Amino acid sequence: MTIIASPASEVAGRPGHYYDAYRGELIVTPRGDGLETVNRITLQDYLKGVAPAEMPSTWPAEALKAQVL
């Protein structure tokens, strides 16, 4: 059996912020002696999480834009 969990509800008053820790869908599938876990996510949502972690917000806006384009 495969379990697909959709994103949790949006945080009240914070558009675009959700209560879950994952963007996209978390898919858990039994495989042999364990579980396979996949976070299926769009490229845009991936970039929302990875770009801020890799570049300081103090960098110029054009540098931040170039990183995600």
Coordinates of N, CA and C in Angstrom, one line a residue:
M1 N 0.8 -1.2 0.0 CA 0.0 0.0 0.0 C 0.9 1.2 0.0
T2 N 0.5 2.2 -0.8 CA 1.2 3.5 -0.9 C 0.4 4.5 -0.2
I3 N 1.0 5.4 0.6 CA 0.3 6.4 1.3 C 0.8 7.8 0.7
I4 N -0.2 8.6 0.3 CA 0.1 9.9 -0.2 C -0.5 10.9 0.8
A5 N 0.4 11.8 1.3 CA -0.1 12.8 2.2 C 0.0 14.1 1.6
S6 N -1.1 14.8 1.4 CA -1.1 16.2 0.8 C -0.7 17.2 1.9
P7 N -0.4 18.4 1.4 CA 0.0 19.4 2.4 C -1.0 19.7 3.4
A8 N -0.6 20.1 4.6 CA -1.5 20.5 5.7 C -2.2 21.8 5.4
S9 N -3.0 22.3 6.3 CA -3.7 23.5 6.1 C -2.8 24.7 6.2
E10 N -3.2 25.8 5.6 CA -2.4 27.0 5.6 C -2.5 27.6 7.0
V11 N -1.4 28.2 7.5 CA -1.4 28.9 8.8 C -2.2 30.2 8.7
A12 N -3.1 30.4 9.6 CA -4.0 31.5 9.6 C -3.2 32.8 9.6
G13 N -3.5 33.7 8.7 CA -2.8 35.0 8.7 C -1.4 35.0 8.0
R14 N -1.0 33.9 7.5 CA 0.3 33.8 6.9 C 0.2 33.1 5.6
P15 N -0.3 33.8 4.5 CA -0.5 33.2 3.2 C 0.7 32.5 2.7
G16 N 0.6 31.3 2.2 CA 1.7 30.6 1.7 C 2.5 29.8 2.7
H17 N 2.2 29.8 4.0 CA 2.8 29.1 5.0 C 1.9 28.0 5.5
Y18 N 2.4 26.8 5.7 CA 1.6 25.6 6.1 C 2.2 25.0 7.4
Y19 N 1.3 24.3 8.0 CA 1.7 23.6 9.3 C 2.6 22.4 9.1
D20 N 2.7 21.8 7.9 CA 3.6 20.7 7.7 C 5.0 21.1 7.4
A21 N 5.9 20.2 7.5 CA 7.3 20.5 7.3 C 7.7 20.3 5.8
Y22 N 6.8 19.8 5.0 CA 7.2 19.5 3.6 C 6.3 20.2 2.7
R23 N 6.9 20.7 1.6 CA 6.0 21.2 0.5 C 5.8 20.0 -0.4
G24 N 4.7 20.1 -1.2 CA 4.4 19.0 -2.1 C 3.7 17.9 -1.4
E25 N 4.0 16.7 -1.9 CA 3.4 15.5 -1.3 C 4.4 14.5 -0.7
L26 N 4.2 14.0 0.4 CA 5.1 13.0 1.0 C 4.5 11.7 0.7
I27 N 5.3 10.8 0.0 CA 4.8 9.5 -0.4 C 5.6 8.5 0.3
V28 N 5.0 7.6 1.0 CA 5.6 6.5 1.8 C 5.1 5.1 1.2
T29 N 6.1 4.3 0.7 CA 5.7 3.0 0.1 C 6.6 1.9 0.7
P30 N 5.9 0.8 1.1 CA 6.7 -0.3 1.6 C 7.6 -0.9 0.5
R31 N 8.8 -1.2 0.9 CA 9.8 -1.8 -0.1 C 10.6 -2.9 0.7
G32 N 10.4 -4.1 0.4 CA 11.2 -5.2 1.0 C 11.3 -5.1 2.5
D33 N 12.4 -4.7 3.0 CA 12.6 -4.7 4.4 C 12.5 -3.3 5.1
G34 N 11.9 -2.4 4.3 CA 11.7 -1.0 4.9 C 10.7 -0.2 4.2
L35 N 10.9 1.1 4.2 CA 10.0 2.0 3.6 C 10.8 2.9 2.7
E36 N 10.2 3.3 1.5 CA 10.7 4.3 0.7 C 9.9 5.5 0.9
T37 N 10.6 6.6 1.1 CA 9.9 7.9 1.4 C 10.4 8.9 0.3
V38 N 9.4 9.5 -0.4 CA 9.7 10.5 -1.4 C 8.9 11.7 -1.1
N39 N 9.5 12.9 -1.2 CA 8.9 14.2 -1.1 C 8.7 14.7 -2.6
R40 N 7.5 14.5 -3.2 CA 7.3 14.9 -4.5 C 6.9 16.4 -4.5
I41 N 7.7 17.2 -5.2 CA 7.6 18.7 -5.1 C 7.8 19.4 -6.4
T42 N 7.2 20.5 -6.7 CA 7.4 21.2 -7.9 C 8.8 21.9 -7.8
L43 N 9.4 22.3 -8.9 CA 10.6 23.0 -8.9 C 10.5 24.3 -8.2
Q44 N 9.4 25.0 -8.4 CA 9.2 26.3 -7.8 C 9.2 26.2 -6.3
D45 N 8.5 25.2 -5.8 CA 8.4 25.0 -4.3 C 9.8 24.6 -3.8
Y46 N 10.5 23.8 -4.5 CA 11.9 23.4 -4.1 C 12.8 24.6 -3.9
L47 N 12.7 25.5 -4.9 CA 13.5 26.7 -4.9 C 13.2 27.6 -3.7
K48 N 11.9 27.6 -3.3 CA 11.5 28.4 -2.2 C 12.2 28.0 -0.9
G49 N 12.5 26.7 -0.8 CA 13.2 26.2 0.4 C 14.7 26.2 0.3
V50 N 15.2 25.9 -0.9 CA 16.7 25.8 -1.0 C 17.4 27.1 -1.2
A51 N 16.8 28.0 -2.0 CA 17.5 29.3 -2.2 C 17.8 30.1 -0.9
P52 N 16.8 30.2 0.0 CA 17.0 31.0 1.2 C 18.1 30.3 2.1
A53 N 18.2 29.0 2.0 CA 19.2 28.3 2.8 C 20.6 28.4 2.3
E54 N 20.7 28.7 1.0 CA 22.0 28.8 0.4 C 22.6 30.2 0.2
M55 N 21.7 31.2 0.3 CA 22.2 32.6 0.1 C 21.6 33.5 1.2
P56 N 22.5 34.3 1.7 CA 22.0 35.2 2.8 C 21.0 36.3 2.2
S57 N 20.1 36.6 3.0 CA 19.1 37.6 2.5 C 19.7 39.0 2.4
T58 N 20.9 39.2 2.9 CA 21.6 40.5 2.8 C 22.2 40.7 1.4
W59 N 22.2 39.7 0.6 CA 22.8 39.8 -0.8 C 21.9 40.7 -1.6
P60 N 22.4 41.4 -2.6 CA 21.6 42.2 -3.5 C 20.4 41.4 -4.1
A61 N 19.3 42.1 -4.3 CA 18.1 41.4 -4.8 C 18.4 40.8 -6.2
E62 N 19.2 41.4 -7.0 CA 19.5 40.8 -8.3 C 20.2 39.5 -8.2
A63 N 21.1 39.4 -7.3 CA 21.9 38.2 -7.1 C 20.9 37.1 -6.6
L64 N 20.0 37.4 -5.7 CA 19.0 36.4 -5.3 C 18.1 35.9 -6.4
K65 N 17.7 36.9 -7.3 CA 16.8 36.5 -8.4 C 17.6 35.6 -9.4
A66 N 18.9 35.9 -9.6 CA 19.7 35.1 -10.6 C 19.8 33.7 -10.1
Q67 N 19.9 33.5 -8.8 CA 20.0 32.2 -8.2 C 18.8 31.3 -8.5
V68 N 17.6 31.9 -8.5 CA 16.4 31.0 -8.7 C 15.9 31.0 -10.1
L69 N 16.5 31.7 -11.0 CA 16.0 31.8 -12.4 C 16.6 30.7 -13.2

